[in-house]
JSON list of C-alpha atoms in Angstrom, two decimals:
[
{"chain": "A", "resi": 13, "resn": "MET", "atom": "CA", "xyz": [101.22, 77.95, 97.68]},
{"chain": "A", "resi": 14, "resn": "LEU", "atom": "CA", "xyz": [101.60, 77.78, 101.44]},
{"chain": "A", "resi": 15, "resn": "ARG", "atom": "CA", "xyz": [100.67, 74.08, 101.51]},
{"chain": "A", "resi": 16, "resn": "THR", "atom": "CA", "xyz": [103.15, 73.28, 98.75]},
{"chain": "A", "resi": 17, "resn": "SER", "atom": "CA", "xyz": [105.95, 75.06, 100.55]},
{"chain": "A", "resi": 18, "resn": "SER", "atom": "CA", "xyz": [105.10, 73.23, 103.79]},
{"chain": "A", "resi": 19, "resn": "ARG", "atom": "CA", "xyz": [105.19, 69.82, 102.12]},
{"chain": "A", "resi": 20, "resn": "THR", "atom": "CA", "xyz": [108.42, 70.60, 100.30]},
{"chain": "A", "resi": 21, "resn": "HIS", "atom": "CA", "xyz": [109.95, 71.79, 103.53]},
{"chain": "A", "resi": 22, "resn": "THR", "atom": "CA", "xyz": [108.79, 68.63, 105.27]},
{"chain": "A", "resi": 23, "resn": "MET", "atom": "CA", "xyz": [110.36, 66.28, 102.70]},
{"chain": "A", "resi": 24, "resn": "ILE", "atom": "CA", "xyz": [113.67, 68.14, 102.69]},
{"chain": "A", "resi": 25, "resn": "TYR", "atom": "CA", "xyz": [113.66, 68.19, 106.47]},
{"chain": "A", "resi": 26, "resn": "ALA", "atom": "CA", "xyz": [113.04, 64.42, 106.63]},
{"chain": "A", "resi": 27, "resn": "ILE", "atom": "CA", "xyz": [115.78, 63.60, 104.10]},
{"chain": "A", "resi": 28, "resn": "LEU", "atom": "CA", "xyz": [118.37, 65.82, 105.75]},
{"chain": "A", "resi": 29, "resn": "LEU", "atom": "CA", "xyz": [117.48, 64.55, 109.20]},
{"chain": "A", "resi": 30, "resn": "SER", "atom": "CA", "xyz": [117.90, 60.95, 108.06]},
{"chain": "A", "resi": 31, "resn": "ILE", "atom": "CA", "xyz": [121.32, 61.74, 106.60]},
{"chain": "A", "resi": 32, "resn": "VAL", "atom": "CA", "xyz": [122.39, 63.53, 109.77]},
{"chain": "A", "resi": 33, "resn": "ILE", "atom": "CA", "xyz": [121.25, 60.64, 111.99]},
{"chain": "A", "resi": 34, "resn": "ILE", "atom": "CA", "xyz": [123.01, 58.02, 109.85]},
{"chain": "A", "resi": 35, "resn": "CYS", "atom": "CA", "xyz": [126.26, 59.99, 109.59]},
{"chain": "A", "resi": 36, "resn": "SER", "atom": "CA", "xyz": [126.28, 60.79, 113.30]},
{"chain": "A", "resi": 37, "resn": "THR", "atom": "CA", "xyz": [125.67, 57.15, 114.16]},
{"chain": "A", "resi": 38, "resn": "VAL", "atom": "CA", "xyz": [128.45, 55.94, 111.87]},
{"chain": "A", "resi": 39, "resn": "HIS", "atom": "CA", "xyz": [130.97, 58.41, 113.28]},
{"chain": "A", "resi": 40, "resn": "LEU", "atom": "CA", "xyz": [130.00, 57.61, 116.85]},
{"chain": "A", "resi": 41, "resn": "SER", "atom": "CA", "xyz": [130.13, 53.86, 116.17]},
{"chain": "A", "resi": 42, "resn": "SER", "atom": "CA", "xyz": [133.54, 54.17, 114.57]},
{"chain": "A", "resi": 43, "resn": "TYR", "atom": "CA", "xyz": [134.88, 55.95, 117.62]},
{"chain": "A", "resi": 44, "resn": "VAL", "atom": "CA", "xyz": [133.32, 53.46, 120.06]},
{"chain": "A", "resi": 45, "resn": "ALA", "atom": "CA", "xyz": [134.50, 50.47, 117.99]},
{"chain": "A", "resi": 46, "resn": "SER", "atom": "CA", "xyz": [138.05, 51.77, 117.90]},
{"chain": "A", "resi": 47, "resn": "GLN", "atom": "CA", "xyz": [138.02, 52.07, 121.67]},
{"chain": "A", "resi": 48, "resn": "ILE", "atom": "CA", "xyz": [136.58, 48.58, 122.20]},
{"chain": "A", "resi": 49, "resn": "ASP", "atom": "CA", "xyz": [138.63, 46.69, 119.67]},
{"chain": "A", "resi": 50, "resn": "PRO", "atom": "CA", "xyz": [141.26, 48.64, 117.65]},
{"chain": "A", "resi": 51, "resn": "ASN", "atom": "CA", "xyz": [141.89, 45.64, 115.38]},
{"chain": "A", "resi": 52, "resn": "TYR", "atom": "CA", "xyz": [138.31, 44.88, 114.26]},
{"chain": "A", "resi": 53, "resn": "PRO", "atom": "CA", "xyz": [136.13, 47.98, 114.41]},
{"chain": "A", "resi": 54, "resn": "ASN", "atom": "CA", "xyz": [134.35, 47.38, 111.09]},
{"chain": "A", "resi": 55, "resn": "SER", "atom": "CA", "xyz": [131.77, 44.85, 112.27]},
{"chain": "A", "resi": 56, "resn": "LEU", "atom": "CA", "xyz": [130.31, 47.26, 114.82]},
{"chain": "A", "resi": 57, "resn": "VAL", "atom": "CA", "xyz": [130.32, 50.08, 112.31]},
{"chain": "A", "resi": 58, "resn": "TYR", "atom": "CA", "xyz": [128.48, 48.00, 109.72]},
{"chain": "A", "resi": 59, "resn": "MET", "atom": "CA", "xyz": [125.93, 46.97, 112.31]},
{"chain": "A", "resi": 60, "resn": "SER", "atom": "CA", "xyz": [125.34, 50.56, 113.39]},
{"chain": "A", "resi": 61, "resn": "VAL", "atom": "CA", "xyz": [124.91, 51.63, 109.77]},
{"chain": "A", "resi": 62, "resn": "LEU", "atom": "CA", "xyz": [122.31, 48.93, 109.25]},
{"chain": "A", "resi": 63, "resn": "ILE", "atom": "CA", "xyz": [120.40, 49.78, 112.44]},
{"chain": "A", "resi": 64, "resn": "SER", "atom": "CA", "xyz": [120.47, 53.53, 111.83]},
{"chain": "A", "resi": 65, "resn": "SER", "atom": "CA", "xyz": [119.38, 53.07, 108.20]},
{"chain": "A", "resi": 66, "resn": "ILE", "atom": "CA", "xyz": [116.33, 51.18, 109.45]},
{"chain": "A", "resi": 67, "resn": "LEU", "atom": "CA", "xyz": [115.44, 53.46, 112.33]},
{"chain": "A", "resi": 68, "resn": "ALA", "atom": "CA", "xyz": [116.43, 56.90, 110.97]},
{"chain": "A", "resi": 69, "resn": "PRO", "atom": "CA", "xyz": [113.79, 57.30, 108.21]},
{"chain": "A", "resi": 70, "resn": "PRO", "atom": "CA", "xyz": [110.70, 56.65, 110.38]},
{"chain": "A", "resi": 71, "resn": "ALA", "atom": "CA", "xyz": [112.15, 58.73, 113.19]},
{"chain": "A", "resi": 72, "resn": "SER", "atom": "CA", "xyz": [112.92, 61.66, 110.89]},
{"chain": "A", "resi": 73, "resn": "LEU", "atom": "CA", "xyz": [109.53, 61.38, 109.17]},
{"chain": "A", "resi": 74, "resn": "THR", "atom": "CA", "xyz": [107.81, 61.50, 112.55]},
{"chain": "A", "resi": 75, "resn": "MET", "atom": "CA", "xyz": [109.73, 64.64, 113.48]},
{"chain": "A", "resi": 76, "resn": "ALA", "atom": "CA", "xyz": [109.04, 66.11, 110.04]},
{"chain": "A", "resi": 77, "resn": "PHE", "atom": "CA", "xyz": [105.32, 65.42, 110.47]},
{"chain": "A", "resi": 78, "resn": "TYR", "atom": "CA", "xyz": [105.17, 67.41, 113.68]},
{"chain": "A", "resi": 79, "resn": "SER", "atom": "CA", "xyz": [107.30, 70.12, 112.10]},
{"chain": "A", "resi": 80, "resn": "ASN", "atom": "CA", "xyz": [104.81, 70.33, 109.24]},
{"chain": "A", "resi": 81, "resn": "GLN", "atom": "CA", "xyz": [101.91, 70.61, 111.67]},
{"chain": "A", "resi": 82, "resn": "LEU", "atom": "CA", "xyz": [103.68, 73.47, 113.41]},
{"chain": "A", "resi": 83, "resn": "ILE", "atom": "CA", "xyz": [104.30, 75.25, 110.10]},
{"chain": "A", "resi": 84, "resn": "ARG", "atom": "CA", "xyz": [100.66, 74.86, 109.07]},
{"chain": "A", "resi": 85, "resn": "LEU", "atom": "CA", "xyz": [99.51, 76.21, 112.43]},
{"chain": "A", "resi": 86, "resn": "GLN", "atom": "CA", "xyz": [101.83, 79.21, 112.09]},
{"chain": "A", "resi": 87, "resn": "GLU", "atom": "CA", "xyz": [100.53, 79.87, 108.58]},
{"chain": "A", "resi": 88, "resn": "LYS", "atom": "CA", "xyz": [96.93, 79.65, 109.79]},
{"chain": "A", "resi": 89, "resn": "LEU", "atom": "CA", "xyz": [97.59, 82.04, 112.68]},
{"chain": "A", "resi": 90, "resn": "ARG", "atom": "CA", "xyz": [99.37, 84.47, 110.36]},
{"chain": "A", "resi": 91, "resn": "LYS", "atom": "CA", "xyz": [96.46, 84.40, 107.92]},
{"chain": "A", "resi": 92, "resn": "LEU", "atom": "CA", "xyz": [94.00, 85.05, 110.74]},
{"chain": "A", "resi": 93, "resn": "ALA", "atom": "CA", "xyz": [96.10, 87.95, 111.96]},
{"chain": "A", "resi": 94, "resn": "ILE", "atom": "CA", "xyz": [96.22, 89.75, 108.60]},
{"chain": "A", "resi": 95, "resn": "SER", "atom": "CA", "xyz": [92.84, 88.84, 107.06]},
{"chain": "A", "resi": 96, "resn": "ASP", "atom": "CA", "xyz": [89.30, 90.10, 107.39]},
{"chain": "A", "resi": 97, "resn": "PRO", "atom": "CA", "xyz": [87.28, 87.07, 108.55]},
{"chain": "A", "resi": 98, "resn": "LEU", "atom": "CA", "xyz": [84.24, 87.83, 106.36]},
{"chain": "A", "resi": 99, "resn": "THR", "atom": "CA", "xyz": [85.70, 88.78, 102.99]},
{"chain": "A", "resi": 100, "resn": "GLY", "atom": "CA", "xyz": [89.14, 87.16, 103.21]},
{"chain": "A", "resi": 101, "resn": "LEU", "atom": "CA", "xyz": [90.77, 90.43, 102.14]},
{"chain": "A", "resi": 102, "resn": "TYR", "atom": "CA", "xyz": [93.61, 92.00, 104.11]},
{"chain": "A", "resi": 103, "resn": "ASN", "atom": "CA", "xyz": [92.57, 93.84, 107.25]},
{"chain": "A", "resi": 104, "resn": "ARG", "atom": "CA", "xyz": [93.54, 97.39, 108.16]},
{"chain": "A", "resi": 105, "resn": "ARG", "atom": "CA", "xyz": [96.68, 96.47, 110.11]},
{"chain": "A", "resi": 106, "resn": "ALA", "atom": "CA", "xyz": [98.01, 94.36, 107.26]},
{"chain": "A", "resi": 107, "resn": "PHE", "atom": "CA", "xyz": [97.23, 97.10, 104.74]},
{"chain": "A", "resi": 108, "resn": "GLU", "atom": "CA", "xyz": [99.26, 99.60, 106.76]},
{"chain": "A", "resi": 109, "resn": "ALA", "atom": "CA", "xyz": [102.32, 97.36, 106.35]},
{"chain": "A", "resi": 110, "resn": "LEU", "atom": "CA", "xyz": [101.60, 96.89, 102.63]},
{"chain": "A", "resi": 111, "resn": "TYR", "atom": "CA", "xyz": [101.34, 100.66, 102.16]},
{"chain": "A", "resi": 112, "resn": "ALA", "atom": "CA", "xyz": [104.71, 101.22, 103.85]},
{"chain": "A", "resi": 113, "resn": "ARG", "atom": "CA", "xyz": [106.31, 98.57, 101.62]},
{"chain": "A", "resi": 114, "resn": "GLU", "atom": "CA", "xyz": [104.79, 99.95, 98.43]},
{"chain": "A", "resi": 115, "resn": "MET", "atom": "CA", "xyz": [105.81, 103.53, 99.23]},
{"chain": "A", "resi": 116, "resn": "ALA", "atom": "CA", "xyz": [109.37, 102.41, 99.95]},
{"chain": "A", "resi": 117, "resn": "ARG", "atom": "CA", "xyz": [109.45, 100.76, 96.52]},
{"chain": "A", "resi": 118, "resn": "SER", "atom": "CA", "xyz": [107.98, 103.91, 94.97]},
{"chain": "A", "resi": 119, "resn": "ARG", "atom": "CA", "xyz": [110.77, 106.01, 96.46]},
{"chain": "A", "resi": 120, "resn": "ARG", "atom": "CA", "xyz": [113.34, 103.65, 94.93]},
{"chain": "A", "resi": 121, "resn": "THR", "atom": "CA", "xyz": [111.75, 103.47, 91.48]},
{"chain": "A", "resi": 122, "resn": "GLY", "atom": "CA", "xyz": [110.22, 106.93, 91.26]},
{"chain": "A", "resi": 123, "resn": "LYS", "atom": "CA", "xyz": [106.92, 105.45, 90.02]},
{"chain": "A", "resi": 124, "resn": "SER", "atom": "CA", "xyz": [103.52, 106.66, 91.16]},
{"chain": "A", "resi": 125, "resn": "VAL", "atom": "CA", "xyz": [101.29, 104.93, 93.68]},
{"chain": "A", "resi": 126, "resn": "SER", "atom": "CA", "xyz": [97.56, 105.65, 93.91]},
{"chain": "A", "resi": 127, "resn": "LEU", "atom": "CA", "xyz": [94.97, 104.81, 96.52]},
{"chain": "A", "resi": 128, "resn": "VAL", "atom": "CA", "xyz": [91.23, 104.21, 96.10]},
{"chain": "A", "resi": 129, "resn": "LEU", "atom": "CA", "xyz": [88.80, 104.39, 99.01]},
{"chain": "A", "resi": 130, "resn": "PHE", "atom": "CA", "xyz": [85.19, 103.41, 98.44]},
{"chain": "A", "resi": 131, "resn": "ASP", "atom": "CA", "xyz": [82.10, 102.32, 100.30]},
{"chain": "A", "resi": 132, "resn": "ILE", "atom": "CA", "xyz": [78.65, 100.92, 99.53]},
{"chain": "A", "resi": 133, "resn": "ASP", "atom": "CA", "xyz": [75.88, 103.46, 99.02]},
{"chain": "A", "resi": 134, "resn": "PHE", "atom": "CA", "xyz": [73.00, 103.28, 101.52]},
{"chain": "A", "resi": 135, "resn": "PHE", "atom": "CA", "xyz": [74.47, 100.16, 103.11]},
{"chain": "A", "resi": 136, "resn": "LYS", "atom": "CA", "xyz": [72.46, 100.66, 106.31]},
{"chain": "A", "resi": 137, "resn": "ALA", "atom": "CA", "xyz": [69.27, 100.61, 104.24]},
{"chain": "A", "resi": 138, "resn": "VAL", "atom": "CA", "xyz": [70.34, 97.28, 102.70]},
{"chain": "A", "resi": 139, "resn": "ASN", "atom": "CA", "xyz": [70.82, 95.79, 106.16]},
{"chain": "A", "resi": 140, "resn": "ASP", "atom": "CA", "xyz": [67.55, 97.25, 107.46]},
{"chain": "A", "resi": 141, "resn": "LYS", "atom": "CA", "xyz": [65.47, 96.08, 104.48]},
{"chain": "A", "resi": 142, "resn": "HIS", "atom": "CA", "xyz": [67.04, 92.72, 103.66]},
{"chain": "A", "resi": 143, "resn": "GLY", "atom": "CA", "xyz": [68.86, 91.79, 106.87]},
{"chain": "A", "resi": 144, "resn": "HIS", "atom": "CA", "xyz": [72.51, 91.56, 107.82]},
{"chain": "A", "resi": 145, "resn": "ALA", "atom": "CA", "xyz": [72.92, 88.31, 105.87]},
{"chain": "A", "resi": 146, "resn": "ALA", "atom": "CA", "xyz": [72.25, 90.28, 102.69]},
{"chain": "A", "resi": 147, "resn": "GLY", "atom": "CA", "xyz": [74.75, 92.91, 103.75]},
{"chain": "A", "resi": 148, "resn": "ASP", "atom": "CA", "xyz": [77.40, 90.28, 104.40]},
{"chain": "A", "resi": 149, "resn": "LEU", "atom": "CA", "xyz": [76.65, 88.68, 101.03]},
{"chain": "A", "resi": 150, "resn": "ALA", "atom": "CA", "xyz": [77.11, 92.04, 99.30]},
{"chain": "A", "resi": 151, "resn": "LEU", "atom": "CA", "xyz": [80.44, 92.58, 101.01]},
{"chain": "A", "resi": 152, "resn": "CYS", "atom": "CA", "xyz": [81.69, 89.15, 99.93]},
{"chain": "A", "resi": 153, "resn": "HIS", "atom": "CA", "xyz": [80.58, 89.72, 96.32]},
{"chain": "A", "resi": 154, "resn": "ILE", "atom": "CA", "xyz": [82.34, 93.07, 96.21]},
{"chain": "A", "resi": 155, "resn": "ALA", "atom": "CA", "xyz": [85.49, 91.47, 97.61]},
{"chain": "A", "resi": 156, "resn": "GLU", "atom": "CA", "xyz": [85.43, 89.01, 94.71]},
{"chain": "A", "resi": 157, "resn": "ILE", "atom": "CA", "xyz": [85.00, 91.85, 92.22]},
{"chain": "A", "resi": 158, "resn": "ILE", "atom": "CA", "xyz": [88.00, 93.79, 93.46]},
{"chain": "A", "resi": 159, "resn": "ARG", "atom": "CA", "xyz": [90.11, 90.61, 93.63]},
{"chain": "A", "resi": 160, "resn": "SER", "atom": "CA", "xyz": [89.46, 90.10, 89.93]},
{"chain": "A", "resi": 161, "resn": "THR", "atom": "CA", "xyz": [90.35, 93.74, 89.19]},
{"chain": "A", "resi": 162, "resn": "VAL", "atom": "CA", "xyz": [93.71, 94.15, 90.89]},
{"chain": "A", "resi": 163, "resn": "ARG", "atom": "CA", "xyz": [97.00, 92.96, 89.42]},
{"chain": "A", "resi": 164, "resn": "TYR", "atom": "CA", "xyz": [98.75, 90.22, 91.35]},
{"chain": "A", "resi": 165, "resn": "GLY", "atom": "CA", "xyz": [102.03, 91.36, 92.91]},
{"chain": "A", "resi": 166, "resn": "THR", "atom": "CA", "xyz": [101.44, 95.04, 92.08]},
{"chain": "A", "resi": 167, "resn": "ASP", "atom": "CA", "xyz": [98.11, 96.03, 93.65]},
{"chain": "A", "resi": 168, "resn": "GLU", "atom": "CA", "xyz": [96.73, 95.38, 97.12]},
{"chain": "A", "resi": 169, "resn": "THR", "atom": "CA", "xyz": [93.20, 95.44, 98.54]},
{"chain": "A", "resi": 170, "resn": "ALA", "atom": "CA", "xyz": [91.75, 95.46, 102.04]},
{"chain": "A", "resi": 171, "resn": "ARG", "atom": "CA", "xyz": [88.52, 95.89, 103.93]},
{"chain": "A", "resi": 172, "resn": "TRP", "atom": "CA", "xyz": [89.08, 99.18, 105.68]},
{"chain": "A", "resi": 173, "resn": "GLY", "atom": "CA", "xyz": [86.14, 98.78, 108.02]},
{"chain": "A", "resi": 174, "resn": "GLY", "atom": "CA", "xyz": [82.39, 98.26, 107.87]},
{"chain": "A", "resi": 175, "resn": "GLU", "atom": "CA", "xyz": [81.29, 98.79, 104.26]},
{"chain": "A", "resi": 176, "resn": "GLU", "atom": "CA", "xyz": [84.53, 100.59, 103.32]},
{"chain": "A", "resi": 177, "resn": "PHE", "atom": "CA", "xyz": [87.22, 99.08, 101.09]},
{"chain": "A", "resi": 178, "resn": "VAL", "atom": "CA", "xyz": [90.61, 100.35, 100.05]},
{"chain": "A", "resi": 179, "resn": "MET", "atom": "CA", "xyz": [92.75, 99.53, 97.02]},
{"chain": "A", "resi": 180, "resn": "LEU", "atom": "CA", "xyz": [96.41, 100.42, 96.49]},
{"chain": "A", "resi": 181, "resn": "PHE", "atom": "CA", "xyz": [97.66, 100.56, 92.90]},
{"chain": "A", "resi": 182, "resn": "GLY", "atom": "CA", "xyz": [101.42, 100.33, 92.48]},
{"chain": "A", "resi": 183, "resn": "GLU", "atom": "CA", "xyz": [103.15, 102.00, 89.53]},
{"chain": "A", "resi": 184, "resn": "THR", "atom": "CA", "xyz": [99.88, 103.75, 88.71]},
{"chain": "A", "resi": 185, "resn": "PRO", "atom": "CA", "xyz": [99.12, 107.50, 88.40]},
{"chain": "A", "resi": 186, "resn": "HIS", "atom": "CA", "xyz": [95.80, 108.85, 89.61]},
{"chain": "A", "resi": 187, "resn": "GLU", "atom": "CA", "xyz": [94.20, 108.91, 86.15]},
{"chain": "A", "resi": 188, "resn": "MET", "atom": "CA", "xyz": [94.74, 105.16, 85.64]},
{"chain": "A", "resi": 189, "resn": "ALA", "atom": "CA", "xyz": [93.61, 104.43, 89.20]},
{"chain": "A", "resi": 190, "resn": "GLY", "atom": "CA", "xyz": [90.44, 106.41, 88.48]},
{"chain": "A", "resi": 191, "resn": "ASN", "atom": "CA", "xyz": [89.77, 104.27, 85.43]},
{"chain": "A", "resi": 192, "resn": "ALA", "atom": "CA", "xyz": [90.30, 101.09, 87.47]},
{"chain": "A", "resi": 193, "resn": "ALA", "atom": "CA", "xyz": [87.95, 102.40, 90.15]},
{"chain": "A", "resi": 194, "resn": "ASN", "atom": "CA", "xyz": [85.32, 103.14, 87.51]},
{"chain": "A", "resi": 195, "resn": "ARG", "atom": "CA", "xyz": [85.55, 99.53, 86.26]},
{"chain": "A", "resi": 196, "resn": "VAL", "atom": "CA", "xyz": [84.93, 98.31, 89.79]},
{"chain": "A", "resi": 197, "resn": "ARG", "atom": "CA", "xyz": [82.03, 100.77, 90.15]},
{"chain": "A", "resi": 198, "resn": "LEU", "atom": "CA", "xyz": [80.40, 99.45, 86.99]},
{"chain": "A", "resi": 199, "resn": "ALA", "atom": "CA", "xyz": [80.91, 95.83, 88.05]},
{"chain": "A", "resi": 200, "resn": "ILE", "atom": "CA", "xyz": [79.26, 96.54, 91.41]},
{"chain": "A", "resi": 201, "resn": "GLU", "atom": "CA", "xyz": [76.37, 98.35, 89.71]},
{"chain": "A", "resi": 202, "resn": "LYS", "atom": "CA", "xyz": [75.79, 95.35, 87.42]},
{"chain": "A", "resi": 203, "resn": "MET", "atom": "CA", "xyz": [76.26, 92.81, 90.20]},
{"chain": "A", "resi": 204, "resn": "ASP", "atom": "CA", "xyz": [73.57, 90.14, 90.29]},
{"chain": "A", "resi": 205, "resn": "LEU", "atom": "CA", "xyz": [72.79, 89.87, 93.98]},
{"chain": "A", "resi": 206, "resn": "THR", "atom": "CA", "xyz": [69.83, 87.93, 95.34]},
{"chain": "A", "resi": 207, "resn": "CYS", "atom": "CA", "xyz": [69.01, 87.13, 98.96]},
{"chain": "A", "resi": 208, "resn": "ALA", "atom": "CA", "xyz": [65.87, 85.25, 100.04]},
{"chain": "A", "resi": 209, "resn": "ASP", "atom": "CA", "xyz": [64.57, 85.46, 96.46]},
{"chain": "A", "resi": 210, "resn": "GLN", "atom": "CA", "xyz": [64.84, 89.24, 96.52]},
{"chain": "A", "resi": 211, "resn": "ALA", "atom": "CA", "xyz": [67.05, 91.12, 94.08]},
{"chain": "A", "resi": 212, "resn": "ILE", "atom": "CA", "xyz": [69.28, 93.70, 95.73]},
{"chain": "A", "resi": 213, "resn": "GLN", "atom": "CA", "xyz": [70.64, 96.71, 93.85]},
{"chain": "A", "resi": 214, "resn": "ILE", "atom": "CA", "xyz": [74.06, 97.79, 95.09]},
{"chain": "A", "resi": 215, "resn": "THR", "atom": "CA", "xyz": [76.12, 100.82, 94.09]},
{"chain": "A", "resi": 216, "resn": "ALA", "atom": "CA", "xyz": [79.30, 102.35, 95.52]},
{"chain": "A", "resi": 217, "resn": "SER", "atom": "CA", "xyz": [81.04, 105.73, 95.64]},
{"chain": "A", "resi": 218, "resn": "PHE", "atom": "CA", "xyz": [84.79, 106.14, 95.17]},
{"chain": "A", "resi": 219, "resn": "GLY", "atom": "CA", "xyz": [87.54, 108.57, 96.14]},
{"chain": "A", "resi": 220, "resn": "VAL", "atom": "CA", "xyz": [90.87, 108.35, 94.30]},
{"chain": "A", "resi": 221, "resn": "THR", "atom": "CA", "xyz": [94.14, 110.08, 95.06]},
{"chain": "A", "resi": 222, "resn": "GLU", "atom": "CA", "xyz": [97.80, 109.75, 94.24]},
{"chain": "A", "resi": 223, "resn": "CYS", "atom": "CA", "xyz": [100.15, 109.12, 97.16]},
{"chain": "A", "resi": 224, "resn": "LEU", "atom": "CA", "xyz": [102.88, 111.70, 97.71]},
{"chain": "A", "resi": 225, "resn": "PRO", "atom": "CA", "xyz": [106.45, 110.75, 98.76]},
{"chain": "A", "resi": 226, "resn": "ASN", "atom": "CA", "xyz": [106.91, 110.34, 102.52]},
{"chain": "A", "resi": 227, "resn": "GLU", "atom": "CA", "xyz": [103.18, 110.79, 103.07]},
{"chain": "A", "resi": 228, "resn": "THR", "atom": "CA", "xyz": [101.55, 108.81, 105.85]},
{"chain": "A", "resi": 229, "resn": "LEU", "atom": "CA", "xyz": [98.70, 106.45, 105.13]},
{"chain": "A", "resi": 230, "resn": "ILE", "atom": "CA", "xyz": [96.37, 108.53, 107.29]},
{"chain": "A", "resi": 231, "resn": "ASP", "atom": "CA", "xyz": [97.08, 111.62, 105.17]},
{"chain": "A", "resi": 232, "resn": "VAL", "atom": "CA", "xyz": [96.32, 109.71, 101.97]},
{"chain": "A", "resi": 233, "resn": "ILE", "atom": "CA", "xyz": [93.16, 108.17, 103.41]},
{"chain": "A", "resi": 234, "resn": "THR", "atom": "CA", "xyz": [91.99, 111.60, 104.59]},
{"chain": "A", "resi": 235, "resn": "ARG", "atom": "CA", "xyz": [92.36, 113.07, 101.12]},
{"chain": "A", "resi": 236, "resn": "ALA", "atom": "CA", "xyz": [90.69, 110.06, 99.47]},
{"chain": "A", "resi": 237, "resn": "ASP", "atom": "CA", "xyz": [87.87, 110.30, 102.00]},
{"chain": "A", "resi": 238, "resn": "LYS", "atom": "CA", "xyz": [87.25, 113.92, 101.00]},
{"chain": "A", "resi": 239, "resn": "CYS", "atom": "CA", "xyz": [86.88, 112.76, 97.40]},
{"chain": "A", "resi": 240, "resn": "LEU", "atom": "CA", "xyz": [84.55, 109.99, 98.57]},
{"chain": "A", "resi": 241, "resn": "ARG", "atom": "CA", "xyz": [82.38, 112.48, 100.43]},
{"chain": "A", "resi": 242, "resn": "TYR", "atom": "CA", "xyz": [82.30, 114.68, 97.36]},
{"chain": "A", "resi": 243, "resn": "ALA", "atom": "CA", "xyz": [81.16, 111.67, 95.31]},
{"chain": "A", "resi": 244, "resn": "LYS", "atom": "CA", "xyz": [78.30, 111.19, 97.79]},
{"chain": "A", "resi": 245, "resn": "LYS", "atom": "CA", "xyz": [77.27, 114.82, 97.36]},
{"chain": "A", "resi": 246, "resn": "GLN", "atom": "CA", "xyz": [77.31, 114.38, 93.58]},
{"chain": "A", "resi": 247, "resn": "GLY", "atom": "CA", "xyz": [74.60, 111.74, 93.79]},
{"chain": "A", "resi": 248, "resn": "ARG", "atom": "CA", "xyz": [76.60, 108.61, 94.68]},
{"chain": "A", "resi": 249, "resn": "ASN", "atom": "CA", "xyz": [77.61, 105.77, 92.32]},
{"chain": "A", "resi": 250, "resn": "THR", "atom": "CA", "xyz": [80.43, 108.06, 91.23]},
{"chain": "A", "resi": 251, "resn": "VAL", "atom": "CA", "xyz": [84.24, 108.14, 91.10]},
{"chain": "A", "resi": 252, "resn": "VAL", "atom": "CA", "xyz": [85.97, 111.34, 92.16]},
{"chain": "A", "resi": 253, "resn": "VAL", "atom": "CA", "xyz": [89.69, 111.70, 91.43]},
{"chain": "A", "resi": 254, "resn": "HIS", "atom": "CA", "xyz": [91.99, 114.06, 93.29]},
{"chain": "A", "resi": 255, "resn": "PRO", "atom": "CA", "xyz": [95.07, 114.91, 91.19]},
{"chain": "A", "resi": 256, "resn": "LYS", "atom": "CA", "xyz": [98.30, 116.29, 92.57]},
{"chain": "A", "resi": 257, "resn": "VAL", "atom": "CA", "xyz": [97.00, 119.82, 92.04]},
{"chain": "A", "resi": 258, "resn": "ASN", "atom": "CA", "xyz": [94.27, 121.14, 94.31]},
{"chain": "A", "resi": 259, "resn": "THR", "atom": "CA", "xyz": [91.34, 120.49, 91.98]},
{"chain": "A", "resi": 260, "resn": "VAL", "atom": "CA", "xyz": [88.86, 117.69, 91.96]},
{"chain": "A", "resi": 261, "resn": "THR", "atom": "CA", "xyz": [87.85, 115.92, 88.76]},
{"chain": "A", "resi": 262, "resn": "ARG", "atom": "CA", "xyz": [84.72, 113.81, 88.57]},
{"chain": "A", "resi": 263, "resn": "VAL", "atom": "CA", "xyz": [84.50, 110.59, 86.58]},
{"chain": "A", "resi": 264, "resn": "LYS", "atom": "CA", "xyz": [80.82, 110.55, 85.65]},
{"chain": "A", "resi": 265, "resn": "ALA", "atom": "CA", "xyz": [78.77, 107.42, 86.08]},
{"chain": "A", "resi": 266, "resn": "ALA", "atom": "CA", "xyz": [78.39, 105.57, 82.80]}
]
């Protein structure tokens, strides 16, 4: 989408620049011709139109080319600034901005927003036994799983840090977010992961909570993290949902 917008912008820029150059040249030539010879200004005007029509397109295309390169560079730098380099998901700083935007929309619409925090079970053991390449491969596979789970334009995902991931579900109460988290849990459990001809079994534990109005992201993460820790105590590979009331409900592993 970014490339398409850059190319469209470049073509429009080139066309408009050509028109501006031609019109400016004609007006300037008309003024100069009237000063040189008030009786016969048209010949100079016609000549200037011809010359500018020949020179304006390549000149504007050259400027548009460099403009396009600048746009592409800006897009690349922006992507690097908001993305996790390994998984391609949003990074923590970008997710903070997405959370603020989603909560502002929630306050306008009155619809619920839920957050899911999860991490890989025994991830250090995976790295120690199979190497960091296997750990990186697991992280990338999980990133693909959660990309396929979230709804475009409504939900957001990010790598929170290390083996931790976070998902933000717009217009979603905690029960529905818990169901979505359980689908991700099952997909991770069934994930076919092989590194150096060795099969690697991966599971993850999840904490789910509904975001309250005017609540900071740190407060929501803290509550979700408590659910995540509770899931670890329950044996891992589990989803724990924290409703609005002060009770914790466990979604049992299927």
